[in-house]
Structures are given as C-alpha cells and as structure tokens.
Amino acid sequence: MRIVLEKREARSKTVTVLVPIISFVVSLMLGSIVLGLSGANPLSTYGFMFKGAFGTWIDFTETLVKAIPLLLTGLGVALAFKLRFWNIGAEGQFIWGAIGTSWVMVFWNFLPLPLLLPIGLVMGMVAGAMWAGIPAILKANWGVDETLTTLMLNYVAILFAEYLYYGPWRDPDGFGFPGTKRFPQEGWLPRFAGRAHYGLFLALAIAILLWFLLSKTRWGFEIKMIGKNQKAARCLGVSIEKSIVVTLLISGALAGLAGATEVAGISHRLQKGIDMGYGYTAIIIAWMAQLNPLACILVSILMAGLLVGGDQLQMMVGLPSSMGLVIQGLLLFPLLAGSVFTEYRLKIVRKVEA
Amino acid sequence: MEKSSVSTLLKMEGVTKRFPGVIANDRVDLELHNGEVLALLGENGAGKSTLMNILAGLYRPDEGFITIRGEKVSIHSPQDSMHLGIGMIHQEFMLVQTMTVAENIVLGLQDLPLIPPMAEIKRKIIELSDRYSLKVDPDRFIYELSVGEQQRVEILKLVYRGAEVLILDEPTAVLTPQESRDLNGIIKTMLSEGKSAIFITHKMDEVLSFSHRVQVLRQGKTVAACKTEGTTPQELANMMVGREILFKIKKAPYRPGEPKLILDGVTVEDPTGRPVLKDISLTIYEGEILGIAGVAGNGQTELTEVITGLQKAVSGRITLDSQDMTNKQPLHLIKAGMSHIPADRGAMGIVGDMSVADNLVMKRYRSEPIASRHGVMHATKIFGFAKKMISFFKIATPKPETLVKFLSGGNIQKTILAREIDSCGGVLIAVYPSRGLDVGATESVRNNIVAQRDKKAAVLLVSEELDELLSVADKIGVMFEGELMGIVDAATTNKEELGMMMAGMRGGNA
Ligand SMILES: Nc1ncnc2c1ncn2[C@@H]1O[C@H](COP(=O)(O)OP(=O)(O)OP(=O)(O)O)[C@@H](O)[C@H]1O
Ligand SMILES: [Mg+2]
C-alpha cells in the first residue's frame, strides 16, 4: 500500500477555500505542541488568546488597530504577487510611508493646519511608492531579481529611519528619547473607538476598490494575463515593463499608506519601534487570502487577533508575547504545502500489478 | 507466456471518462497487438488524448478496465505506467526548459541514486541515440533545442526507461516533413525490436504510411476500427467527421492592390550577435497571401517576430501602409491592424489559466463594446461575444468560462485562430495555423485565411506543408539559413522547385 498524488482534472474551488482554513487549524495544532513543550495548556492558552483579541469591545478595537496596517500592507503585497512580482519589501515601504508623513507633519510648518493630514498621508504614499519603484524599475529594465532587492531595501529603510529619529530628526526637547517631535494635533488621524482610527474605513474602502479594479477593469485583466502567462501577454500587446512599474508603485503606495496611518493615527511621531514587522506578516496575509482583496479583510483581522492575543498571553499566563508570532510563522508551512492540493489529490493505492 | 506474433498486448474495455460538462470517452474499447502501430484518429476534442492519458497514468477512468498481456492492471500515476512499459509523448512537451537533455531524461526515475552517475547516464544516452539515430547532445539545455530536437529527447526519455508501448500524441504536428520521415524510421526500428506504438495524428498520409490498424473516435465513442490496408484518406476523413470533406478551397482570383507591408533589408541577430535573419526584403500587397516555405529553424520565427514587434531588427526598415513600423511595440502594430497566430500556441498564443471567453477577447478588451471608455469590462458583453465566436469557429468547449488549458489541443488552436482572424485589420501573420487541427477544421481555417485575403488583407503564411502553401498562397518565398532564397508564383511553381530552394538554391526573383 502506498499514497500517491493524483493530478486533479480541474482546480478545485472548494479546496481553494478550504486550504487556508485547514492550514490555520494545522498551525494551531503545531502551535499547541510548542505550547505543550513550554509547559502551558494549549487549549486554555488559545482560549486566553481569543478572549484577549475578541473578548471585549476594547480588546477588539486593539485588534482593529493592528488590522489596519496589516490590511493595507497585505493588499499591497497581494497586488504585487498577482503579477508574480515577489515584493517582500512591504516592511521597507511601510517605514518610508511613516517617514514621508512625519516629514510633512514635523517640518512643513508653512502648511495651513487642516491640510496637514491629507498632505501628510499623500506624502506617505508617495514615499512608499518610491521605495517600491526602485526594485520595479530595476526588474522592468534590467531583469534584476526583485526578491533580493525588495528584501535588502527593507534593511536600508529601517536603518535610515533609525538614523533620522536618533539623529537629525530627534526631538530636542525629548530628553534623548529616540523619536521626532509629536505631530500637531490637527494632523492626527481621528479615532472612533479606543485607539481605532478612521484609517480602518480608508483601508476597507481601498480593499473593495482594489477588488473591483482587479476583477472588472482592463488594468486587472492585464495583471491577470501577465501573472498567468507573461509571454502571451507581451505577444498580445501588453507592456510588461509599464505594468510592473505602475502596479508596484500602487503596491508600495498601499504599504506606505499603512505606515502613514500608523504614525498619524497611533504613535503621532516617528519613533523607535516603527519596524513592527507588519510588512512581513502581510506576505502571510496575501497567501492566506489567496491574493483576493476581499479575503484580505478577514485574514488581516484574524492575524491582528493573533498578535493582540499573543500580547495578552504575557500578562495573563506569563508566556512570551511572541507566541502569536510563532503561530503566524507556523501558518506559512501548511499553507504552502496545502496549495498543492488545489492541483492534486491524495489517493491511497493498495497494490499495483506489474 | 510468449504467444504468436498477433497476440494482444494491451486492451482497454468499456473505458469511460467524464469531465465537468463533457464525456470525453464513452465506453471505448481498444486493442493493441504485439509489434504493431495503431493509428488513433478523430476530430479535435474527440477524446484521443484523454484516452491515452489514461494509459499514461495522468487520468483515472470513471468506468472500464485495462489489461496488459491478459492481466488486469490499475494505473494510478505516470510511474505505474512506466513500470508497465508504457511511455507517452504528450501533445505539449513536458520537458524542463532550464535543465540539460541528460538531466531531463533521468528526471523522475525512482531508482536513481542521490548523486546520479552523469557520465554513465550520458554514455547510455549516446548509445541509445546511435541505435535509433536520434541525434542529440546530452549536455545541451532544452531551451536551446528546436522542437524537432526536443521531440527526440522525449523519445529518448521513453527508450531510456525501457518503454515497450509507445504512445505518440500528434508527434508530427510540429515536425518538418523530413523530421516526420525520420520519425517513421525510428518507429520502424523500434517495431523490429518487438515494441508497439499508438499514434495520434490528423495527417492521412501518415496514417497510411505508419500504421497497421486504425481506430476512429467521434465524440468520445469508437466509430470504426479496421486494418489500415484498404482504406483511403477520403474514407478515413469522412468517418472522423461524419460528413463529406471536400479538401477544397474557395478562392477569388488573385487581384493584388497597393503594397501593404514592406520589409527592406531587415536583419535580426540572436543574443550572441549571430545574424539569424539576413537582409530580408519583401513586399506583401493588399489582397495577397505570401507563403513562406522552408525547413523549420531557418529564420521563419525571427521573420514573423520582427514583423510583430517581438524581436528587434538591427538594421533595415519595416513599413506598414507607408508608415515606419521598425522596432515598434507589439501594441502599436496591433492597433495598426496586425494579427498574429504564433507558432508556439501554449506559450505565446493563450493564457491557459484564463477562460475561453477571456482568451477570445484578448484582442478586443481595450475598447468598446467589451470595455467602457473608462476601462471597465462588461462581463455580459464578453460572454455574448465569446458565445458568438465559439459557435462561428466551432470551438468545442463545455462552457465559455472553461479554462482554456482544459480544451483539446485542436480547440486551443481554434481559440487563437478565432481571436486573431476576428480582430484582423489588414495584416495577418499566420504561423503553422493548421497545426494540430483535424481535417474539417483545417479546411475551414484555410478558407478563413483566404477570406481575409479576399477582404484585401495582406497575409503572411508560414507553413511546413507544401500542399497547403500551393493551394492557399498566391506567392511563395523560401527561407534557408536566415535568407530568402527567392519568391515564386504559387500558380506556376512546383514541389521540386520549392524543394531545391529549401535546400539552399536561389530561385524565382530573389
Ligand atoms: N482536464 C480536463 N478538464 C476538462 N475537460 C477536459 C480535460 N481534458 C480534456 N477535456 C475535454 O475532453 C474532450 C476530449 O479532449 P481530448 O484532449 O481528449 O481531445 P483530442 O481528441 O485529443 O483532440 P485534439 O485533436 O484537439 O487534440 C474535450 O471536449 C476537452 O474539452
Ligand atoms: Mg489531443
């Protein structure tokens, strides 16, 4: 008896939906092994995490706070992945978004105060777009591999931000605290509950808009063509170079907007700790949502819950808060392995007469 | 266990295979004897590839069973199939482009040690290629090889694995006439060693010269199985289609108009700087079909790609309607009315993971009525347009939403043809347009191309079949080693003259 993989005749829709769900369950199971090894009861720990993230309205608003940047970066990554452009640089683009916004908020004193927020957010998007534009242009014109460039540019961005808030941008009245001056209050992104700010509705609207653009417009049609058969797309008159650059500018702008809303809505300054790793979690979100912008909404709330729930663990059970991150990391394996089953199925074979 | 020479080697009984929306095989029986070639015929979408894929372990039958030498077998995977001595060359090659010939040949072998003894493997490959005169260098990469050479690699792969039953799915569709004859020789050698073969083709002359018996499928059912001897091409064609095939083309008299597409001294180099297209000058007039003959790999691909903007000319000039089109982007040429039926349909002609409907609008999605001025695409318009095209060009697909990659080979080709002929605005570049089509579809494609010419289009038709060129084209140019050997009048030339030019002799008005 042995087990073989048999190719499916058609890609299964049900499996496409099931894979992320099952992957999530499997990663929880793998996580429970880790929990067990560190002496905790997995079930009650997960219970704590769930309660911590979704138990009360206030907890839930904290989950939403994290879901905003996760959703925006997730959308950016999913968009690039649709083109098969492996943008793993959302982290760097996020940081540049934060830098761009902070620059306007702190240094553009000449702006009328009501313009601070809109112009600040736009500048964040421009900065993120610029940071994604570099690898896009390198790839489009000289075929430079984007996984390497986007990844390396993350470190450049992190170090540059560090240079700014430790160096020239440090608040002179901040008692040495690594961060800029606080933004003028008029520039803050208003909040609607707890720390949850209106960036949430911006992100939701963008998710819906992106879904529409990708599934109903010429632009989305071309992205699909390029992603699924670049050679044929070229033959049919699609400019690959232009599409890569345009799409990546948008991808970077979304990650940049995430960074922008984070500083304008939460920290109100550029400060140490801005590199939260949202840009990496975004990769998991994009995969788990199977690159569908609407699915990204649900998945980013789930992921945010995992992060918030993980934070609660530390307080309530004394486990390290990184437990949420561990489970997130564990997600990727069953997810990647699981996608095999959209194309293949398992079959148990008794015996083969030869 | 060995019986007399007509013993049955392999038998399929009552095999049924359903796909969403179609019954690809409907209670099919098939028998293969020791040491024979069975030709499997049928229209595009009749279920030939599906039936063979079942033997190759890619699909499982829903009903029916398979016996080999009288023993019932179940085939769950290509490995099982290989262990039973069955080897298949698929319609679309399954080679890894970025690996070498030798690596491809041993890829997937289960008893291979962790570090394969490449020297020994190469020795064995060379030995086998000498024995069957399958000339190919084991160290070359697949992407460096012509289709003919790639096919030799596929055959070598099978003999390396010791296949006893060879299944060849339209092996000659991509071959030159000479390569086809070579293949015939290779198969004969294998038969003399006691191997057997099942051979799918749409070319009647090959059926007669290659095979001992024929079996004809129509819409998944067997409609005939008989000895090859005593049948005629006409009979076979009628059995396949279920109606009379005329093998005739309706063509208006040749009345060329203004010069439409002009190439003047066009030269193309490959990435290493070697000229692959040398100083080509030609003119195609409105209402004219210029045929291009030549053994594959003599610059035809480069010629069509430099015209369609996919390759750059290093010197020379291309004009369309007296406008300079040298090294313009493909989109620019498409907007100027150029249609292109590429040679490599899987890689360049379609997006397999998108639907038939989407593929059909890939030339029209830029403008109304498919898309609004603001770039929003109308699903209902796409659907309606696709339905019209599917019925007009007789594309066999369960639904317009079916992914193109699930269509039969011939119907994939029809999808490309439909899109390009429909969107043709004055220039049609057609490369092997009837490749892989059944006789009925071939007839209709040729008529469609002629219809474009009669509507004053300038047509460039690259073909390996001289009969096709002689009956469809108005003028024929012959290419040899990247050069144009001359252009002759299709009405007055003959195969001998063309053959000489294909071998490198200048002729006509060069
Ligand atoms: N994987 C699949 N999923 C769904 N339908 C399929 C699949 N493979 C084949 N079919 C359908 O089964 C039918 C038979 O296809 P098949 O490829 O066997 O035809 P064929 O006789 O080889 O034709 P051709 O001469 O064009 O290659 C077609 O209608 C095709 O659309
Ligand atoms: Mg076929």
mmCIF file of C-alpha atoms in Angstrom, chain B residues 124-380:
data_model
loop_
_atom_site.group_PDB
_atom_site.id
_atom_site.type_symbol
_atom_site.label_atom_id
_atom_site.label_comp_id
_atom_site.label_asym_id
_atom_site.label_seq_id
_atom_site.Cartn_x
_atom_site.Cartn_y
_atom_site.Cartn_z
ATOM 1 C CA LYS B 124 23.895 5.236 -22.221
ATOM 2 C CA ILE B 125 22.068 8.137 -23.851
ATOM 3 C CA ILE B 126 24.639 8.375 -26.618
ATOM 4 C CA GLU B 127 24.457 4.627 -27.157
ATOM 5 C CA LEU B 128 20.672 4.734 -27.428
ATOM 6 C CA SER B 129 20.693 7.748 -29.691
ATOM 7 C CA ASP B 130 23.100 5.970 -32.041
ATOM 8 C CA ARG B 131 20.951 2.867 -32.085
ATOM 9 C CA TYR B 132 17.793 4.733 -33.060
ATOM 10 C CA SER B 133 19.561 7.529 -34.958
ATOM 11 C CA LEU B 134 18.177 10.112 -32.525
ATOM 12 C CA LYS B 135 20.945 12.638 -32.803
ATOM 13 C CA VAL B 136 21.080 14.946 -29.782
ATOM 14 C CA ASP B 137 23.779 16.271 -27.468
ATOM 15 C CA PRO B 138 23.113 15.237 -23.821
ATOM 16 C CA ASP B 139 24.762 18.390 -22.480
ATOM 17 C CA ARG B 140 22.615 20.947 -24.290
ATOM 18 C CA PHE B 141 19.875 22.785 -22.443
ATOM 19 C CA ILE B 142 16.308 22.156 -23.591
ATOM 20 C CA TYR B 143 15.645 25.811 -24.349
ATOM 21 C CA GLU B 144 18.484 25.700 -26.863
ATOM 22 C CA LEU B 145 16.815 22.956 -28.898
ATOM 23 C CA SER B 146 14.410 23.134 -31.803
ATOM 24 C CA VAL B 147 11.045 21.414 -31.428
ATOM 25 C CA GLY B 148 12.261 18.519 -33.554
ATOM 26 C CA GLU B 149 15.232 18.031 -31.267
ATOM 27 C CA GLN B 150 13.048 18.344 -28.180
ATOM 28 C CA GLN B 151 10.908 15.583 -29.508
ATOM 29 C CA ARG B 152 13.942 13.368 -29.942
ATOM 30 C CA VAL B 153 14.677 13.983 -26.285
ATOM 31 C CA GLU B 154 11.132 12.877 -25.429
ATOM 32 C CA ILE B 155 11.588 9.681 -27.408
ATOM 33 C CA LEU B 156 14.978 9.043 -25.832
ATOM 34 C CA LYS B 157 13.389 9.519 -22.436
ATOM 35 C CA LEU B 158 10.974 6.717 -23.232
ATOM 36 C CA VAL B 159 13.501 4.251 -24.635
ATOM 37 C CA TYR B 160 15.824 5.019 -21.737
ATOM 38 C CA ARG B 161 13.067 3.871 -19.425
ATOM 39 C CA GLY B 162 12.629 0.744 -21.480
ATOM 40 C CA ALA B 163 9.152 1.517 -22.757
ATOM 41 C CA GLU B 164 7.572 -1.325 -24.720
ATOM 42 C CA VAL B 165 4.447 0.535 -25.752
ATOM 43 C CA LEU B 166 4.994 3.991 -27.169
ATOM 44 C CA ILE B 167 2.161 6.452 -27.265
ATOM 45 C CA LEU B 168 2.762 9.381 -29.565
ATOM 46 C CA ASP B 169 0.195 12.183 -29.360
ATOM 47 C CA GLU B 170 0.388 14.141 -32.618
ATOM 48 C CA PRO B 171 4.154 13.808 -32.777
ATOM 49 C CA THR B 172 4.433 15.089 -36.316
ATOM 50 C CA ALA B 173 2.288 18.182 -35.871
ATOM 51 C CA VAL B 174 5.391 20.167 -35.017
ATOM 52 C CA LEU B 175 7.826 18.358 -37.307
ATOM 53 C CA THR B 176 9.121 19.165 -40.757
ATOM 54 C CA PRO B 177 8.359 16.602 -43.479
ATOM 55 C CA GLN B 178 11.956 15.373 -43.260
ATOM 56 C CA GLU B 179 11.759 15.008 -39.487
ATOM 57 C CA SER B 180 8.487 13.114 -39.919
ATOM 58 C CA ARG B 181 10.161 10.666 -42.242
ATOM 59 C CA ASP B 182 12.976 10.258 -39.709
ATOM 60 C CA LEU B 183 10.411 9.576 -37.020
ATOM 61 C CA ASN B 184 8.808 6.949 -39.201
ATOM 62 C CA GLY B 185 12.210 5.280 -39.497
ATOM 63 C CA ILE B 186 12.725 5.416 -35.733
ATOM 64 C CA ILE B 187 9.366 3.803 -35.116
ATOM 65 C CA LYS B 188 10.125 1.071 -37.636
ATOM 66 C CA THR B 189 13.388 0.287 -35.825
ATOM 67 C CA MET B 190 11.500 0.011 -32.570
ATOM 68 C CA LEU B 191 8.867 -2.254 -34.060
ATOM 69 C CA SER B 192 11.575 -4.566 -35.322
ATOM 70 C CA GLU B 193 12.680 -4.917 -31.694
ATOM 71 C CA GLY B 194 9.182 -6.021 -30.719
ATOM 72 C CA LYS B 195 7.884 -2.742 -29.374
ATOM 73 C CA SER B 196 4.410 -1.450 -30.275
ATOM 74 C CA ALA B 197 3.021 2.022 -30.713
ATOM 75 C CA ILE B 198 -0.172 4.015 -30.638
ATOM 76 C CA PHE B 199 -0.011 7.020 -32.863
ATOM 77 C CA ILE B 200 -2.366 10.001 -32.902
ATOM 78 C CA THR B 201 -2.346 12.164 -35.992
ATOM 79 C CA HIS B 202 -4.535 14.295 -38.215
ATOM 80 C CA LYS B 203 -2.487 13.661 -41.337
ATOM 81 C CA MET B 204 -3.985 10.959 -43.503
ATOM 82 C CA ASP B 205 -0.848 10.170 -45.473
ATOM 83 C CA GLU B 206 0.921 9.374 -42.208
ATOM 84 C CA VAL B 207 -1.851 7.065 -41.155
ATOM 85 C CA LEU B 208 -1.374 5.132 -44.348
ATOM 86 C CA SER B 209 2.408 5.005 -44.215
ATOM 87 C CA PHE B 210 2.935 4.492 -40.456
ATOM 88 C CA SER B 211 0.151 2.274 -39.189
ATOM 89 C CA HIS B 212 -1.142 -1.284 -39.409
ATOM 90 C CA ARG B 213 -4.574 -0.643 -37.982
ATOM 91 C CA VAL B 214 -6.732 2.405 -37.385
ATOM 92 C CA GLN B 215 -9.311 3.247 -34.794
ATOM 93 C CA VAL B 216 -11.554 6.273 -35.186
ATOM 94 C CA LEU B 217 -13.196 8.151 -32.299
ATOM 95 C CA ARG B 218 -16.043 10.594 -32.645
ATOM 96 C CA GLN B 219 -17.413 12.492 -29.640
ATOM 97 C CA GLY B 220 -15.828 10.016 -27.285
ATOM 98 C CA LYS B 221 -17.163 6.888 -28.945
ATOM 99 C CA THR B 222 -15.437 4.415 -31.225
ATOM 100 C CA VAL B 223 -16.975 4.689 -34.679
ATOM 101 C CA ALA B 224 -14.595 2.418 -36.576
ATOM 102 C CA ALA B 225 -11.668 0.081 -36.052
ATOM 103 C CA CYS B 226 -10.097 -1.670 -39.012
ATOM 104 C CA LYS B 227 -6.963 -2.644 -40.909
ATOM 105 C CA THR B 228 -5.194 0.311 -42.498
ATOM 106 C CA GLU B 229 -4.739 -1.587 -45.730
ATOM 107 C CA GLY B 230 -7.665 -0.994 -47.992
ATOM 108 C CA THR B 231 -8.840 2.320 -46.562
ATOM 109 C CA THR B 232 -8.459 5.629 -48.357
ATOM 110 C CA PRO B 233 -7.784 9.095 -46.887
ATOM 111 C CA GLN B 234 -11.214 10.225 -48.010
ATOM 112 C CA GLU B 235 -12.908 7.318 -46.244
ATOM 113 C CA LEU B 236 -10.999 7.962 -43.030
ATOM 114 C CA ALA B 237 -11.774 11.654 -43.111
ATOM 115 C CA ASN B 238 -15.457 11.004 -43.629
ATOM 116 C CA MET B 239 -15.513 8.530 -40.752
ATOM 117 C CA MET B 240 -13.921 11.099 -38.447
ATOM 118 C CA VAL B 241 -16.212 13.952 -39.225
ATOM 119 C CA GLY B 242 -19.341 12.081 -40.160
ATOM 120 C CA ARG B 243 -19.769 14.111 -43.315
ATOM 121 C CA GLU B 244 -18.081 14.611 -46.661
ATOM 122 C CA ILE B 245 -14.843 16.586 -46.581
ATOM 123 C CA LEU B 246 -14.008 18.405 -49.757
ATOM 124 C CA PHE B 247 -10.312 19.221 -49.315
ATOM 125 C CA LYS B 248 -11.020 22.249 -51.444
ATOM 126 C CA ILE B 249 -10.611 25.954 -51.054
ATOM 127 C CA LYS B 250 -12.898 28.681 -52.273
ATOM 128 C CA LYS B 251 -10.653 31.387 -53.592
ATOM 129 C CA ALA B 252 -11.342 34.512 -55.635
ATOM 130 C CA PRO B 253 -8.962 35.340 -58.482
ATOM 131 C CA TYR B 254 -5.684 36.947 -57.468
ATOM 132 C CA ARG B 255 -6.038 40.742 -57.719
ATOM 133 C CA PRO B 256 -3.404 42.423 -55.565
ATOM 134 C CA GLY B 257 -3.926 46.046 -54.539
ATOM 135 C CA GLU B 258 -1.473 48.568 -53.107
ATOM 136 C CA PRO B 259 1.729 47.437 -51.343
ATOM 137 C CA LYS B 260 0.754 46.911 -47.696
ATOM 138 C CA LEU B 261 3.659 45.511 -45.693
ATOM 139 C CA ILE B 262 7.198 46.145 -46.865
ATOM 140 C CA LEU B 263 10.432 44.777 -45.422
ATOM 141 C CA ASP B 264 13.593 46.383 -46.682
ATOM 142 C CA GLY B 265 16.939 44.793 -45.823
ATOM 143 C CA VAL B 266 15.826 43.576 -42.405
ATOM 144 C CA THR B 267 18.453 41.823 -40.322
ATOM 145 C CA VAL B 268 17.987 40.226 -36.903
ATOM 146 C CA GLU B 269 20.683 38.912 -34.596
ATOM 147 C CA ASP B 270 20.403 36.406 -31.775
ATOM 148 C CA PRO B 271 21.664 37.394 -28.301
ATOM 149 C CA THR B 272 25.183 36.243 -29.182
ATOM 150 C CA GLY B 273 25.291 38.599 -32.156
ATOM 151 C CA ARG B 274 24.950 35.926 -34.829
ATOM 152 C CA PRO B 275 22.658 37.008 -37.667
ATOM 153 C CA VAL B 276 19.598 34.760 -37.774
ATOM 154 C CA LEU B 277 17.707 36.788 -40.347
ATOM 155 C CA LYS B 278 19.843 38.226 -43.108
ATOM 156 C CA ASP B 279 18.934 41.231 -45.190
ATOM 157 C CA ILE B 280 15.336 40.266 -45.931
ATOM 158 C CA SER B 281 13.406 42.354 -48.420
ATOM 159 C CA LEU B 282 9.855 41.536 -49.418
ATOM 160 C CA THR B 283 6.540 43.191 -50.145
ATOM 161 C CA ILE B 284 3.076 41.892 -49.390
ATOM 162 C CA TYR B 285 0.247 43.567 -51.295
ATOM 163 C CA GLU B 286 -3.332 44.063 -50.224
ATOM 164 C CA GLY B 287 -5.322 41.008 -51.106
ATOM 165 C CA GLU B 288 -2.296 38.766 -51.329
ATOM 166 C CA ILE B 289 -1.116 35.708 -49.428
ATOM 167 C CA LEU B 290 2.632 35.369 -49.332
ATOM 168 C CA GLY B 291 3.540 31.857 -48.264
ATOM 169 C CA ILE B 292 6.841 31.171 -46.549
ATOM 170 C CA ALA B 293 8.303 27.721 -47.051
ATOM 171 C CA GLY B 294 11.428 26.295 -45.546
ATOM 172 C CA VAL B 295 12.639 23.741 -43.075
ATOM 173 C CA ALA B 296 11.804 24.874 -39.546
ATOM 174 C CA GLY B 297 14.580 26.813 -37.868
ATOM 175 C CA ASN B 298 15.731 28.685 -40.956
ATOM 176 C CA GLY B 299 14.594 32.075 -39.735
ATOM 177 C CA GLN B 300 10.817 31.831 -40.073
ATOM 178 C CA THR B 301 10.200 32.516 -36.377
ATOM 179 C CA GLU B 302 12.526 35.513 -36.434
ATOM 180 C CA LEU B 303 10.846 36.813 -39.570
ATOM 181 C CA THR B 304 7.379 36.732 -38.037
ATOM 182 C CA GLU B 305 8.606 38.049 -34.698
ATOM 183 C CA VAL B 306 10.436 41.019 -36.149
ATOM 184 C CA ILE B 307 7.279 41.932 -38.069
ATOM 185 C CA THR B 308 5.068 41.610 -34.986
ATOM 186 C CA GLY B 309 7.428 43.629 -32.806
ATOM 187 C CA LEU B 310 8.602 40.757 -30.613
ATOM 188 C CA GLN B 311 12.200 40.892 -31.827
ATOM 189 C CA LYS B 312 14.368 43.853 -32.723
ATOM 190 C CA ALA B 313 15.843 44.440 -36.150
ATOM 191 C CA VAL B 314 19.481 45.551 -36.034
ATOM 192 C CA SER B 315 19.184 47.064 -39.483
ATOM 193 C CA GLY B 316 16.633 47.534 -42.229
ATOM 194 C CA ARG B 317 13.167 49.022 -42.320
ATOM 195 C CA ILE B 318 9.638 47.730 -41.984
ATOM 196 C CA THR B 319 6.720 49.816 -43.239
ATOM 197 C CA LEU B 320 3.002 49.194 -42.995
ATOM 198 C CA ASP B 321 0.701 51.404 -45.105
ATOM 199 C CA SER B 322 3.826 53.507 -45.778
ATOM 200 C CA GLN B 323 4.324 54.179 -42.069
ATOM 201 C CA ASP B 324 7.555 53.214 -40.379
ATOM 202 C CA MET B 325 6.986 50.221 -38.104
ATOM 203 C CA THR B 326 10.582 49.209 -37.486
ATOM 204 C CA ASN B 327 11.055 48.019 -33.902
ATOM 205 C CA LYS B 328 7.678 49.299 -32.758
ATOM 206 C CA GLN B 329 5.966 47.817 -29.718
ATOM 207 C CA PRO B 330 3.506 44.931 -30.337
ATOM 208 C CA LEU B 331 0.614 47.129 -29.167
ATOM 209 C CA HIS B 332 1.433 49.712 -31.816
ATOM 210 C CA LEU B 333 1.266 47.041 -34.503
ATOM 211 C CA ILE B 334 -1.917 45.536 -33.112
ATOM 212 C CA LYS B 335 -3.533 48.953 -33.239
ATOM 213 C CA ALA B 336 -2.394 49.293 -36.843
ATOM 214 C CA GLY B 337 -4.447 46.178 -37.619
ATOM 215 C CA MET B 338 -1.941 43.371 -37.316
ATOM 216 C CA SER B 339 -2.988 39.894 -36.243
ATOM 217 C CA HIS B 340 -0.564 37.174 -35.239
ATOM 218 C CA ILE B 341 -1.077 33.444 -34.926
ATOM 219 C CA PRO B 342 2.148 32.412 -33.198
ATOM 220 C CA ALA B 343 3.961 29.140 -33.714
ATOM 221 C CA ASP B 344 4.155 28.257 -30.039
ATOM 222 C CA ARG B 345 0.495 28.311 -29.131
ATOM 223 C CA GLY B 346 0.787 27.209 -25.493
ATOM 224 C CA ALA B 347 3.492 29.706 -24.606
ATOM 225 C CA MET B 348 2.536 32.699 -26.711
ATOM 226 C CA GLY B 349 -0.964 32.307 -28.041
ATOM 227 C CA ILE B 350 -3.120 31.765 -24.991
ATOM 228 C CA VAL B 351 -3.280 32.220 -21.261
ATOM 229 C CA GLY B 352 -4.130 28.676 -20.208
ATOM 230 C CA ASP B 353 -5.287 29.621 -16.724
ATOM 231 C CA MET B 354 -7.906 32.033 -18.006
ATOM 232 C CA SER B 355 -11.261 31.170 -19.528
ATOM 233 C CA VAL B 356 -12.060 30.594 -23.184
ATOM 234 C CA ALA B 357 -14.166 33.765 -23.123
ATOM 235 C CA ASP B 358 -11.329 35.846 -21.650
ATOM 236 C CA ASN B 359 -8.896 34.473 -24.194
ATOM 237 C CA LEU B 360 -11.253 35.304 -27.020
ATOM 238 C CA VAL B 361 -11.437 38.988 -26.016
ATOM 239 C CA MET B 362 -7.713 39.444 -25.516
ATOM 240 C CA LYS B 363 -7.559 41.487 -28.693
ATOM 241 C CA ARG B 364 -10.753 43.450 -28.056
ATOM 242 C CA TYR B 365 -10.687 44.173 -24.332
ATOM 243 C CA ARG B 366 -9.130 47.569 -24.879
ATOM 244 C CA SER B 367 -12.109 49.218 -26.495
ATOM 245 C CA GLU B 368 -15.882 49.362 -26.674
ATOM 246 C CA PRO B 369 -18.107 47.445 -26.564
ATOM 247 C CA ILE B 370 -16.094 44.947 -24.461
ATOM 248 C CA ALA B 371 -14.736 47.675 -22.190
ATOM 249 C CA SER B 372 -16.160 51.108 -21.497
ATOM 250 C CA ARG B 373 -14.164 54.233 -22.197
ATOM 251 C CA HIS B 374 -13.149 54.272 -18.540
ATOM 252 C CA GLY B 375 -11.715 50.791 -18.730
ATOM 253 C CA VAL B 376 -14.485 48.836 -17.041
ATOM 254 C CA MET B 377 -15.032 45.476 -18.714
ATOM 255 C CA HIS B 378 -18.567 44.231 -19.229
ATOM 256 C CA ALA B 379 -18.964 40.597 -18.258
ATOM 257 C CA THR B 380 -22.157 40.173 -20.239
#
